[in-house]
Tab-separated table of C-alpha atoms in Angstrom:
chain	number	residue	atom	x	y	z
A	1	UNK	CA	79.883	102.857	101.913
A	2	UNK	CA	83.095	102.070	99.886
A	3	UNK	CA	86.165	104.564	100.150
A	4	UNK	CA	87.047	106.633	97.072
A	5	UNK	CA	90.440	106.560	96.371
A	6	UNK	CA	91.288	109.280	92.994
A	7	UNK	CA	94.674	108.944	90.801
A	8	UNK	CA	96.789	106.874	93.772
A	9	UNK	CA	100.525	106.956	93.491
A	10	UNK	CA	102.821	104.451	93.266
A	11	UNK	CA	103.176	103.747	97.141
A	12	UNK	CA	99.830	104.548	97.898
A	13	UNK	CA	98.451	101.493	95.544
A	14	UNK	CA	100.142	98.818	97.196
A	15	UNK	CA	98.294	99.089	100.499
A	16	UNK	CA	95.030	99.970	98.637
A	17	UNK	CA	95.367	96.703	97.363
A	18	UNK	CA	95.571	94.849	100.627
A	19	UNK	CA	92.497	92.205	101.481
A	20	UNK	CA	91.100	92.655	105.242
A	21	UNK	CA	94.412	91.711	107.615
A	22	UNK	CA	94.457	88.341	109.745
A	23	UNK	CA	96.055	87.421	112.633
A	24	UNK	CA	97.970	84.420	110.914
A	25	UNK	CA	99.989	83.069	114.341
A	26	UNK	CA	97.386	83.653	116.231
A	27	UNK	CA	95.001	81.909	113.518
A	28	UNK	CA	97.020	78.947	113.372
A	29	UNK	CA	97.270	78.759	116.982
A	30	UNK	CA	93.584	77.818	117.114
A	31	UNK	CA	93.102	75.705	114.208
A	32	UNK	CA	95.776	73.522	115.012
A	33	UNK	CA	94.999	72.897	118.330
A	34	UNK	CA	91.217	71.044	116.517
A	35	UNK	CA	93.271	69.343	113.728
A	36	UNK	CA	95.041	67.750	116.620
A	37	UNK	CA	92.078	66.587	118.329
A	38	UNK	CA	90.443	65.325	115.220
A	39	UNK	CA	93.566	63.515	114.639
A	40	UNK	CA	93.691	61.783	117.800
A	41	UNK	CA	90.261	61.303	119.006
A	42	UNK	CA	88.704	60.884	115.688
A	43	UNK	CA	84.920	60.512	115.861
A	44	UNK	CA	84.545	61.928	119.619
A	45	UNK	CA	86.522	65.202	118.554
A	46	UNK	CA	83.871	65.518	115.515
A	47	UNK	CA	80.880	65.635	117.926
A	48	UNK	CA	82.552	68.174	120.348
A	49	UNK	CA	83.383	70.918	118.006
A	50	UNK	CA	80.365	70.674	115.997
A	51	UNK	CA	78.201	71.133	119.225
A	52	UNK	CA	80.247	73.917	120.096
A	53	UNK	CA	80.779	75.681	117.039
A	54	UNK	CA	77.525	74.949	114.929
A	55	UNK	CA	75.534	73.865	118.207
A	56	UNK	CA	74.421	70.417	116.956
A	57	UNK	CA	74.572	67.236	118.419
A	58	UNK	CA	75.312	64.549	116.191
A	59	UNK	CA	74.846	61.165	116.279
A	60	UNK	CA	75.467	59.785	113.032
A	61	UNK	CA	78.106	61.799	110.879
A	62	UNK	CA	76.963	60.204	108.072
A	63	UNK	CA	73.746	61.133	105.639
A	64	UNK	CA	72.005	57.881	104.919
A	65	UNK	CA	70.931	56.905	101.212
A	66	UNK	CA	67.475	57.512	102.120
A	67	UNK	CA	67.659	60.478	103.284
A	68	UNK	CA	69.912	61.777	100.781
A	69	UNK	CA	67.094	60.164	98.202
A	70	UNK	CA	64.033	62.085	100.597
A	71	UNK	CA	65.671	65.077	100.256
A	72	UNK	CA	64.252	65.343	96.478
A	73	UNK	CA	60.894	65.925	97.266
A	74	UNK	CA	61.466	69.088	98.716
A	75	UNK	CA	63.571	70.201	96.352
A	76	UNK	CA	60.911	72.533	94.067
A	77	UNK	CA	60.795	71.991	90.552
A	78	UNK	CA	61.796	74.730	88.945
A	79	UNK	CA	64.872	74.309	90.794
A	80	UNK	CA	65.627	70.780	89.686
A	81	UNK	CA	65.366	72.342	85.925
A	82	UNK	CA	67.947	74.780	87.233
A	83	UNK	CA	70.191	72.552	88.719
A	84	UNK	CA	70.296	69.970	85.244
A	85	UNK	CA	70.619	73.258	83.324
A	86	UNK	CA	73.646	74.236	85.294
A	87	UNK	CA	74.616	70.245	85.587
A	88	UNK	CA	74.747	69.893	81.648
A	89	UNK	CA	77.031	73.339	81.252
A	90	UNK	CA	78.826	72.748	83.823
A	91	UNK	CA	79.641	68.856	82.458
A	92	UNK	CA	80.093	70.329	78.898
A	93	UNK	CA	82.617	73.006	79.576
A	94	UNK	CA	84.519	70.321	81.924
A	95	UNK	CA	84.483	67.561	79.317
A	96	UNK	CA	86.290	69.614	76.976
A	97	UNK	CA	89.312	70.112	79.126
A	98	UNK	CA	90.113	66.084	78.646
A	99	UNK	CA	93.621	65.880	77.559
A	100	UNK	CA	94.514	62.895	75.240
A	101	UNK	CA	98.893	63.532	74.856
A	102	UNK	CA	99.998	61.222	71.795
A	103	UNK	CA	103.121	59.498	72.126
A	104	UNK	CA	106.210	61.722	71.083
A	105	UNK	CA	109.277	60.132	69.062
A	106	UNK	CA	111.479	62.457	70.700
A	107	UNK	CA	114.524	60.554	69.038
A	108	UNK	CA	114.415	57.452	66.677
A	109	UNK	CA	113.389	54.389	68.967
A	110	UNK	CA	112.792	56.792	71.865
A	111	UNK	CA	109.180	57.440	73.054
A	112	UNK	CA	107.368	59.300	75.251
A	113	UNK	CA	103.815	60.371	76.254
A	114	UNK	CA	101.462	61.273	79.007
A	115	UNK	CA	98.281	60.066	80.660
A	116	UNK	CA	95.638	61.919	82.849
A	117	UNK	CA	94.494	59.851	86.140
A	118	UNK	CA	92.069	60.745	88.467
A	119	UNK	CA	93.292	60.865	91.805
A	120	UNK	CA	91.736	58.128	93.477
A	121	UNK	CA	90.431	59.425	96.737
A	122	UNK	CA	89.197	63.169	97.223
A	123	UNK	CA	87.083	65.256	99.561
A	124	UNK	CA	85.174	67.827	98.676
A	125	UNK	CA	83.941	70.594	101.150
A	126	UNK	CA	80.398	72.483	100.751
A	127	UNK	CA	80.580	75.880	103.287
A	128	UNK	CA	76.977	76.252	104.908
A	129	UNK	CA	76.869	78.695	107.091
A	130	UNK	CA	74.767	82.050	105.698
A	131	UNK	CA	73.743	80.294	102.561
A	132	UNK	CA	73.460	76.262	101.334
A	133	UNK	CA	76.054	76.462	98.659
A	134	UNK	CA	74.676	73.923	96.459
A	135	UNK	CA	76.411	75.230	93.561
A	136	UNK	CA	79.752	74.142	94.801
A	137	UNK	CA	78.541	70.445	94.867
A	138	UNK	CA	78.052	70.939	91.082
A	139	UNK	CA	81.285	72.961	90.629
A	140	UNK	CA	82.891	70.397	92.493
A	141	UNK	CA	81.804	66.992	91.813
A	142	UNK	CA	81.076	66.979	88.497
A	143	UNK	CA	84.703	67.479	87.456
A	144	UNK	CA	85.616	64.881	90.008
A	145	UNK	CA	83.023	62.086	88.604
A	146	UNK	CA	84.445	62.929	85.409
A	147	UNK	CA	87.892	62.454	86.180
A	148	UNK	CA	87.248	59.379	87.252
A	149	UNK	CA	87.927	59.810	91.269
A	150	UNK	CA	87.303	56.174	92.446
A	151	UNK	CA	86.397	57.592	95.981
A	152	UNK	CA	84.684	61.082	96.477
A	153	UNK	CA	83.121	62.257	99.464
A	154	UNK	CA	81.630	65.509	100.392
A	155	UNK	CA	81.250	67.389	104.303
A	156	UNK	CA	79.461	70.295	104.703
A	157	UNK	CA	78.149	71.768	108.149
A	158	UNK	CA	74.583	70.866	109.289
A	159	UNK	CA	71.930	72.848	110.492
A	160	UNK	CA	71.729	73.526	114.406
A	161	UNK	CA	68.204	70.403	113.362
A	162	UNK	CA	71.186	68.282	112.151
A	163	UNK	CA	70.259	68.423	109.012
A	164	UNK	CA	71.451	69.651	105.627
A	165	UNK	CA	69.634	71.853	103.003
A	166	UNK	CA	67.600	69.520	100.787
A	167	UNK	CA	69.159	71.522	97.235
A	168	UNK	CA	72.474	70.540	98.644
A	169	UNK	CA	71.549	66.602	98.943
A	170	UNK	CA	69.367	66.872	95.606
A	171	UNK	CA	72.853	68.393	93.776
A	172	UNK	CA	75.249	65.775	95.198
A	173	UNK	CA	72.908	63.046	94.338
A	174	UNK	CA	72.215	64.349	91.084
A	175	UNK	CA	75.942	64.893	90.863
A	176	UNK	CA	76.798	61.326	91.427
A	177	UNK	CA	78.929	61.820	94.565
A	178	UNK	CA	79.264	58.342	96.882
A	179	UNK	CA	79.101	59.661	100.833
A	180	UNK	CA	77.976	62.723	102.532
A	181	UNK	CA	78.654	64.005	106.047
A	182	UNK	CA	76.953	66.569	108.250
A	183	UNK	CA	80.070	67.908	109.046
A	184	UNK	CA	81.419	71.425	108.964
A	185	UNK	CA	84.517	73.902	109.827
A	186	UNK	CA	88.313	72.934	110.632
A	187	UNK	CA	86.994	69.618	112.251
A	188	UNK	CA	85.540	68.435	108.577
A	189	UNK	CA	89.308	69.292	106.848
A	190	UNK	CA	90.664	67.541	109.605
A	191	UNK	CA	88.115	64.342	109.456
A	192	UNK	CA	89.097	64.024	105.302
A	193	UNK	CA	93.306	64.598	106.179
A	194	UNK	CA	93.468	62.073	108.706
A	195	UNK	CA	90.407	60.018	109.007
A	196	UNK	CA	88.368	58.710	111.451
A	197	UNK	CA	86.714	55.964	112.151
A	198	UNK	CA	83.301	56.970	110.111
A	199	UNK	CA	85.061	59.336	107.261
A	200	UNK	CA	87.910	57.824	105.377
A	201	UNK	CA	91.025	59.278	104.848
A	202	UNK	CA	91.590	61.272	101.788
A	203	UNK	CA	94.076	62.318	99.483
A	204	UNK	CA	93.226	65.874	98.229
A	205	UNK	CA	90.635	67.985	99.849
A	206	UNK	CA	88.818	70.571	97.932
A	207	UNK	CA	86.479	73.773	98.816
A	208	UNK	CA	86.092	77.507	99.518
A	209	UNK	CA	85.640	78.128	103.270
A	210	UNK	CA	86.415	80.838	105.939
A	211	UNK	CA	89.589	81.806	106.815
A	212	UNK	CA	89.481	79.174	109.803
A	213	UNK	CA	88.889	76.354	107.007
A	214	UNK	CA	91.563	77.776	104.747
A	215	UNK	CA	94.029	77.776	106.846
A	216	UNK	CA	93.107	74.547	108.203
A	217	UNK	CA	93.309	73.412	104.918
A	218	UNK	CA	96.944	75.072	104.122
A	219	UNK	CA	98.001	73.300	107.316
A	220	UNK	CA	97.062	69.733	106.643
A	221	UNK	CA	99.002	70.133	103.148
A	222	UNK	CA	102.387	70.628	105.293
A	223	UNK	CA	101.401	67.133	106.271
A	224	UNK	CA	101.337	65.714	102.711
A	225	UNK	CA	97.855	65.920	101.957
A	226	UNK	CA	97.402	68.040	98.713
A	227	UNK	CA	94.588	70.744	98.899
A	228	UNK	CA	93.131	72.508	95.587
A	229	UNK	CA	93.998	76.178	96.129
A	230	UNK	CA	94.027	78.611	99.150
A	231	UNK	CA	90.624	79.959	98.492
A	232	UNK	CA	88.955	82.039	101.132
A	233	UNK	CA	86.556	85.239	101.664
A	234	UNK	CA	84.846	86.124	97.792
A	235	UNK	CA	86.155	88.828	96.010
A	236	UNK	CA	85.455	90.838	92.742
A	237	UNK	CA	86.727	93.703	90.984
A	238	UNK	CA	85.015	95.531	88.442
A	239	UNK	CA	86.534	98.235	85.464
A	240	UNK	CA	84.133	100.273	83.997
A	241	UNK	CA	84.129	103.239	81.827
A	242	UNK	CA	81.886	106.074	79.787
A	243	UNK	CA	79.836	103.154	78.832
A	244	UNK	CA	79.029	101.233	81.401
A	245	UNK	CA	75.482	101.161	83.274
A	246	UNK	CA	75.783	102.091	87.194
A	247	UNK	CA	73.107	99.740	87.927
A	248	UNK	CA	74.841	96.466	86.436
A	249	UNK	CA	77.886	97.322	88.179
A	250	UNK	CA	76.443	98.327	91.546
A	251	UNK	CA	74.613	94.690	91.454
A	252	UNK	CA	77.992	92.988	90.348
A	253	UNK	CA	79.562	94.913	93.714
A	254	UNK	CA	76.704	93.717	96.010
A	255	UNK	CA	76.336	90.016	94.691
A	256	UNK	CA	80.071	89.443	96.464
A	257	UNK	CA	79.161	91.713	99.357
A	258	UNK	CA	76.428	89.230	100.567
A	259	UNK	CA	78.636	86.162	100.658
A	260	UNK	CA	80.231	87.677	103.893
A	261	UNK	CA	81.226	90.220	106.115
A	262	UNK	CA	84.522	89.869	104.952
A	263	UNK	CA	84.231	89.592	101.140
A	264	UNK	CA	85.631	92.456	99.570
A	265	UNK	CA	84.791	94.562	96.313
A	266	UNK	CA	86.287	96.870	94.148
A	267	UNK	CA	86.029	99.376	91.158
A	268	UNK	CA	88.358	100.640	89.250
A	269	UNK	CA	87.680	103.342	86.253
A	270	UNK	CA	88.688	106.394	84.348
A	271	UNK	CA	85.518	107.405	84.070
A	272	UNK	CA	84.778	109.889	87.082
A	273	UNK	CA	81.404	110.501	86.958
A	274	UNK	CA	80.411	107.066	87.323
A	275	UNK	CA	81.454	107.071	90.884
A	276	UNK	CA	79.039	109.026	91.985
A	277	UNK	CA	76.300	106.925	89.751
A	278	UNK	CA	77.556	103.614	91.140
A	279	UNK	CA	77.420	104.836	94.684
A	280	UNK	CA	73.644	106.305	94.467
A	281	UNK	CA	72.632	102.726	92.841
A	282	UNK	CA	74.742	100.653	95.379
A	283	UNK	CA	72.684	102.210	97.818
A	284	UNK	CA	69.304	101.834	96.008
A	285	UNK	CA	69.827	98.584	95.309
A	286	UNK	CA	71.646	97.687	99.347
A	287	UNK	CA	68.240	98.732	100.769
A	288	UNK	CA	66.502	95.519	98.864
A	289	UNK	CA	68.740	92.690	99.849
A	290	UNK	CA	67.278	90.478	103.013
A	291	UNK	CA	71.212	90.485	103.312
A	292	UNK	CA	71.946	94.072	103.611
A	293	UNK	CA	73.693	93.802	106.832
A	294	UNK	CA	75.950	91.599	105.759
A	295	UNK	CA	76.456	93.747	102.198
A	296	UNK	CA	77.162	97.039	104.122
A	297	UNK	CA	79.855	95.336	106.614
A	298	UNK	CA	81.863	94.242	103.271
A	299	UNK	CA	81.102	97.300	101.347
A	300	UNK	CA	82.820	99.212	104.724
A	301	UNK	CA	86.391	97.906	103.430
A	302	UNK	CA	85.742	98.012	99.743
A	303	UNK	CA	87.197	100.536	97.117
A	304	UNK	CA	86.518	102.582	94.257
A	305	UNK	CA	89.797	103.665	92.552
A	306	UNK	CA	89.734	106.064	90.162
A	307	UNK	CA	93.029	105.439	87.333
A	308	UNK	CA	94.143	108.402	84.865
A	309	UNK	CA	93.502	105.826	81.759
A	310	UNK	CA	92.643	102.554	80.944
A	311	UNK	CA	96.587	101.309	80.897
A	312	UNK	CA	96.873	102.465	84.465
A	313	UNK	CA	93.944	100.335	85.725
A	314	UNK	CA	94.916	97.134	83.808
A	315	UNK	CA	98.510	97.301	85.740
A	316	UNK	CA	96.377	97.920	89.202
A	317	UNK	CA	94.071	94.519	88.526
A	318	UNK	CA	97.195	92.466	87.274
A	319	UNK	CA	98.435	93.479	90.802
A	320	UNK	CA	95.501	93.239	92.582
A	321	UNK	CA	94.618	89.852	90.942
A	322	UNK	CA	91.565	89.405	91.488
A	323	UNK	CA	89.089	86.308	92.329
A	324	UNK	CA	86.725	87.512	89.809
A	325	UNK	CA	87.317	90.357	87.577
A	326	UNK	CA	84.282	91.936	85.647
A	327	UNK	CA	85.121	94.350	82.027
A	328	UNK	CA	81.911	96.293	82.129
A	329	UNK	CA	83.626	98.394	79.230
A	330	UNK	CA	83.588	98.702	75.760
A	331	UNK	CA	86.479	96.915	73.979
A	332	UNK	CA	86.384	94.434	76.700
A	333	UNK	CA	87.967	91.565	74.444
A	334	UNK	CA	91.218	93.768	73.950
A	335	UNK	CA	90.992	95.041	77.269
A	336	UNK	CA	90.640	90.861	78.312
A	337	UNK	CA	94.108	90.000	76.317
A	338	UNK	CA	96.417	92.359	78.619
A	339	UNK	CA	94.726	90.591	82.057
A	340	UNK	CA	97.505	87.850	83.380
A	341	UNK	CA	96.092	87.714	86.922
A	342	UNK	CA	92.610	86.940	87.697
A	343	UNK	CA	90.719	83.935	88.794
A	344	UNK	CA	88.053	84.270	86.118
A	345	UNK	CA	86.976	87.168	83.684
A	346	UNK	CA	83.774	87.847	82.890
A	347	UNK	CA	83.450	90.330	79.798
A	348	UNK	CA	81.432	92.984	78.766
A	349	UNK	CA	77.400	94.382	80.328
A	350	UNK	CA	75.899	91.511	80.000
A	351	UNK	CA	78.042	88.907	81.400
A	352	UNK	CA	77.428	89.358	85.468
A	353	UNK	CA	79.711	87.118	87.512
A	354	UNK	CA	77.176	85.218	89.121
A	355	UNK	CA	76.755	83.417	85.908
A	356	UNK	CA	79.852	81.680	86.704
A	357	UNK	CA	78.795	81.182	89.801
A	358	UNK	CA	75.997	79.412	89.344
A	359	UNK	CA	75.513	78.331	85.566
A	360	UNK	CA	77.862	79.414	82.267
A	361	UNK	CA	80.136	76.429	82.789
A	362	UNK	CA	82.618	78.231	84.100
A	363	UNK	CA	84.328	76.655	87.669
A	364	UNK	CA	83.806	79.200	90.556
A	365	UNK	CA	86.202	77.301	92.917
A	366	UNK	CA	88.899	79.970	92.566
A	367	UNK	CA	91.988	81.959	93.794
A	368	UNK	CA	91.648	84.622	96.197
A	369	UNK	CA	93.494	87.024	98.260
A	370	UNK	CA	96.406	87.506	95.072
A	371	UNK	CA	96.982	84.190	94.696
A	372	UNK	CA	95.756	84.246	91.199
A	373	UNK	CA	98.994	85.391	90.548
A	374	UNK	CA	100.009	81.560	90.765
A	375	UNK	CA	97.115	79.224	91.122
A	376	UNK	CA	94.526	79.394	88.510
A	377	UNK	CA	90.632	77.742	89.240
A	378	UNK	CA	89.653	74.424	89.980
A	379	UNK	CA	89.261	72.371	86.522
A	380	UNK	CA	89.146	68.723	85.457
A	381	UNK	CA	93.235	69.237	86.041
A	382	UNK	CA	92.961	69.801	89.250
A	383	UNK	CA	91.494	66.241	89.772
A	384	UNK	CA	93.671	64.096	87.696
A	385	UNK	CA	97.890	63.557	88.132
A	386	UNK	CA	99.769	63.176	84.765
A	387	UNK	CA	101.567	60.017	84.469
A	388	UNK	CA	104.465	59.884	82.297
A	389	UNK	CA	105.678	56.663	80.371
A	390	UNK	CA	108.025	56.087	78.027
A	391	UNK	CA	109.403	53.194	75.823
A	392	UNK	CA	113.103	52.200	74.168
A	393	UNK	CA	113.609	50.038	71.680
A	394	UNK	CA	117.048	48.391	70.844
A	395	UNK	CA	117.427	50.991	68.045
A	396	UNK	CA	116.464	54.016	70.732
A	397	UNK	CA	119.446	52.558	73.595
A	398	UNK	CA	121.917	52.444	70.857
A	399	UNK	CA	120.573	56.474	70.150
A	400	UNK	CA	120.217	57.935	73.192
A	401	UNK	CA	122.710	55.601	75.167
A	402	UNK	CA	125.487	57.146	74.388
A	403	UNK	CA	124.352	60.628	75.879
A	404	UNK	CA	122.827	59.432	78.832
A	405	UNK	CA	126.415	57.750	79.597
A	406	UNK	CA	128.376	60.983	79.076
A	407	UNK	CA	125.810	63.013	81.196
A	408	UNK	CA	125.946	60.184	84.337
A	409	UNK	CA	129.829	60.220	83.829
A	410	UNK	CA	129.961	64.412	83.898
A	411	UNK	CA	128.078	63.821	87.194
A	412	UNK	CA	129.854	61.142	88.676
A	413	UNK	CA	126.802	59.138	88.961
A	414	UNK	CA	128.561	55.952	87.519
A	415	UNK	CA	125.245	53.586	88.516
A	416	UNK	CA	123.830	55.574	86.218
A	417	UNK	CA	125.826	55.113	83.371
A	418	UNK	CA	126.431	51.435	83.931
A	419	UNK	CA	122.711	50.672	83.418
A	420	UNK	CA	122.662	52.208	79.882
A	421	UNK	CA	126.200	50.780	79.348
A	422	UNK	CA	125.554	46.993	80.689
A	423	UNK	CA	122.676	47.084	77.862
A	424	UNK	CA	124.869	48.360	75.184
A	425	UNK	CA	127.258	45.846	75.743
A	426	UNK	CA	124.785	43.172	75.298
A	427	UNK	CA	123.842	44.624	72.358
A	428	UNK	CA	127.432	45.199	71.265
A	429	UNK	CA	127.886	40.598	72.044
A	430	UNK	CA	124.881	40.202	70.590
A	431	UNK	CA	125.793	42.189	67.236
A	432	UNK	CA	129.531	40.846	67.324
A	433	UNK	CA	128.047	37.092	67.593
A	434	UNK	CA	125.865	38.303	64.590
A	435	UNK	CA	129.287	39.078	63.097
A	436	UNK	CA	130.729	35.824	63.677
A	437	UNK	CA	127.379	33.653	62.333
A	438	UNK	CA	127.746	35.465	59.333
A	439	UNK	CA	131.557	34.591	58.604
């Protein structure tokens, strides 16, 4: 069960706040050595590690259209309702975030302004594994398709049959993404970094995975290919108080504690006796899950932290910062405004996180592990680059000429100033020939 920790001091906070520890070198050591191999034997590389770490043979690394199209009719109705449910919020909340920048007279004759373009090539990665994480085809694709990404394609690890969860197929179809492959693990990041001679080359990869996927994914971005965010193992922290219900908290703890062994959970209150009522429903409700195993090795490095006041627990999640952070409290709007570092907030006793996960509209491609304290969740941003362009007229060099020669000079940069100057002279002829005309 998860450790109680009561009114920790200063010291003692920071390495309550620590995630499960990795052997980084030793981490790297392995993942780096299968980049390589992907990188020079392509295709051949592909095959080996995916019959020896998801013991498949495969043939073709790509899903054909009919058998992405197939995959539909196993896909059970209510399910399909689900999915366009989730498709629709999902699309709405992601629309909204399209940014149209007007040009800005930032001086007479002088103007600027910005424009959003989707990055043209992308990869998206789908973890398999424990559980067919269609969700993330929604949470990823859509906000690709609607960015305008002229090539996306998707890997996610097959079955040890070869094949890939029918929900999964029926999401990215549905979704509107271009190519799938039945690939998984370090070998897929590597396949979309470098290429190979069946999966093109991309230019930002997205995708929760394992910590062997996330750090093959920080690795390839030291080679110039971007990556959306380091996100690995699923967290959540929850606050509650006098007024929250155990048994809406205890299922908030256990719906991250069944993504893996190591996800991790926490709550933090200032409201003692629920301790002891979360803990008797945690263990009510463990007994339930088909994946209780997995549950109890996650809830075995898990906290409950008990603050001295409300104040005191906001300053532990900022510093925690959280993946997902629940407010099961009352006031959980004012409680919301003083939260800098979380990947998403879900407020008040009826707002679980799996919501987000699945449906609100919310993206649950996000942060983990503190880095929430930099990198907020994937978004229709994360998908687009923001061009700059700008525009000078004869009035605007004649404005901001003079500046810009002054600031080249104080530099030394004399290149600099000559191409404002060279212009200005011309316009300096062209006004003294006006001169002339004129007498």
């Amino acid at each position: 069960m998860m450790q109680v920790i009561r009114y920790p001091q200063a010291a003692e906070r920071l390495l309550l706040l620590q995630r499960p520890v990795t052997d980084h070198a030793g981490l790297e050591r392995q993942v780096n050595t299968v980049l390589q191999e992907v990188k020079e034997d392509g295709d051949a590389a592909i095959r080996k590690y995916s019959l020896q770490f998801d013991k498949v043979a495969l043939e073709e690394l790509e899903i054909s259209p009919a058998s992405r199209k197939a995959a539909a009719a196993q896909v059970p109705e209510a399910l399909k309702r689900a999915i366009a449910q989730a498709r629709e919020n999902i699309e709405r909340f992601h629309a909204a975030q399209r940014e149209v920048f007007p040009p800005v007279e930032t001086m007479p004759g002088v103007s600027c302004w910005r424009k959003s373009v989707g990055i043209e090539k992308v990869g998206l990665y789908i973890p398999g594994g424990t559980a067919p994480l269609f969700s993330t085809v929604l949470m990823l694709g859509i906000p690709a398709v609607l960015a305008g990404c002229r090539e996306i394609i998707l890997c996610t690890p097959p079955g040890t049959d070869g094949n890939v969860h029918p929900a999964l197929l029926y999401a990215a179809e549905q979704t509107g993404i271009a190519r799938i492959f039945r690939i998984g693990g370090v070998q897929a990041i590597g396949a979309m970094a470098y290429g190979t001679a069946s999966v093109p080359r991309v230019f930002k990869i997205f995708g929760p995975g394992n910590q062997y996927v996330t750090c093959a994914k920080q690795l390839v971005a030291r080679e110039g290919v971007a990556i959306d965010m380091p996100a690995g193992p699923s967290e959540v922290a929850v606050f509650g108080d006098d007024s929250s219900i155990p048994a809406f908290v205890a299922a908030d703890l256990l719906s991250q504690a069944e993504h893996g062994i190591d996800s991790q959970v926490m709550l933090v209150t200032d409201h003692e006796p629920l301790i002891a009522a979360v803990q008797e429903e945690t263990a009510r409700q463990l007994e339930k899950l088909p994946r209780r195993n997995i549950a109890a090795q996650a809830l075995s490095h898990s906290r409950i932290v008990l603050m001295e006041d409300r104040s005191a627990a906001v300053a532990l999640l900022n510093e925690y910062s959280p993946e997902h952070l629940i407010l099961s409290c009352r006031n959980a709007a004012e409680m919301a405004a003083q939260i800098v570092n979380a990947g998403s907030v879900f407020l008040g006793h009826y707002t679980p996180e799996s919501a987000g996960d699945y449906a609100s509209g919310t993206n649950h491609t996000l942060p983990t592990n503190g880095y929430a304290k930099v990198y907020g969740g994937v978004s229709l941003d994360s998908f687009v680059k923001k061009i700059t362009f700008q525009q000078i007229t004869e009035a605007g060099i004649r404005n901001i000429g003079p500046v810009v020669e002054t600031m080249a000079a104080a530099e030394g940069l004399d290149a600099h100033k000559n191409a404002v100057s060279v212009r200005l002279n011309l316009l300096a002829e062209t006004d003294a020939a006006a001169g002339r005309s004129k007498e």
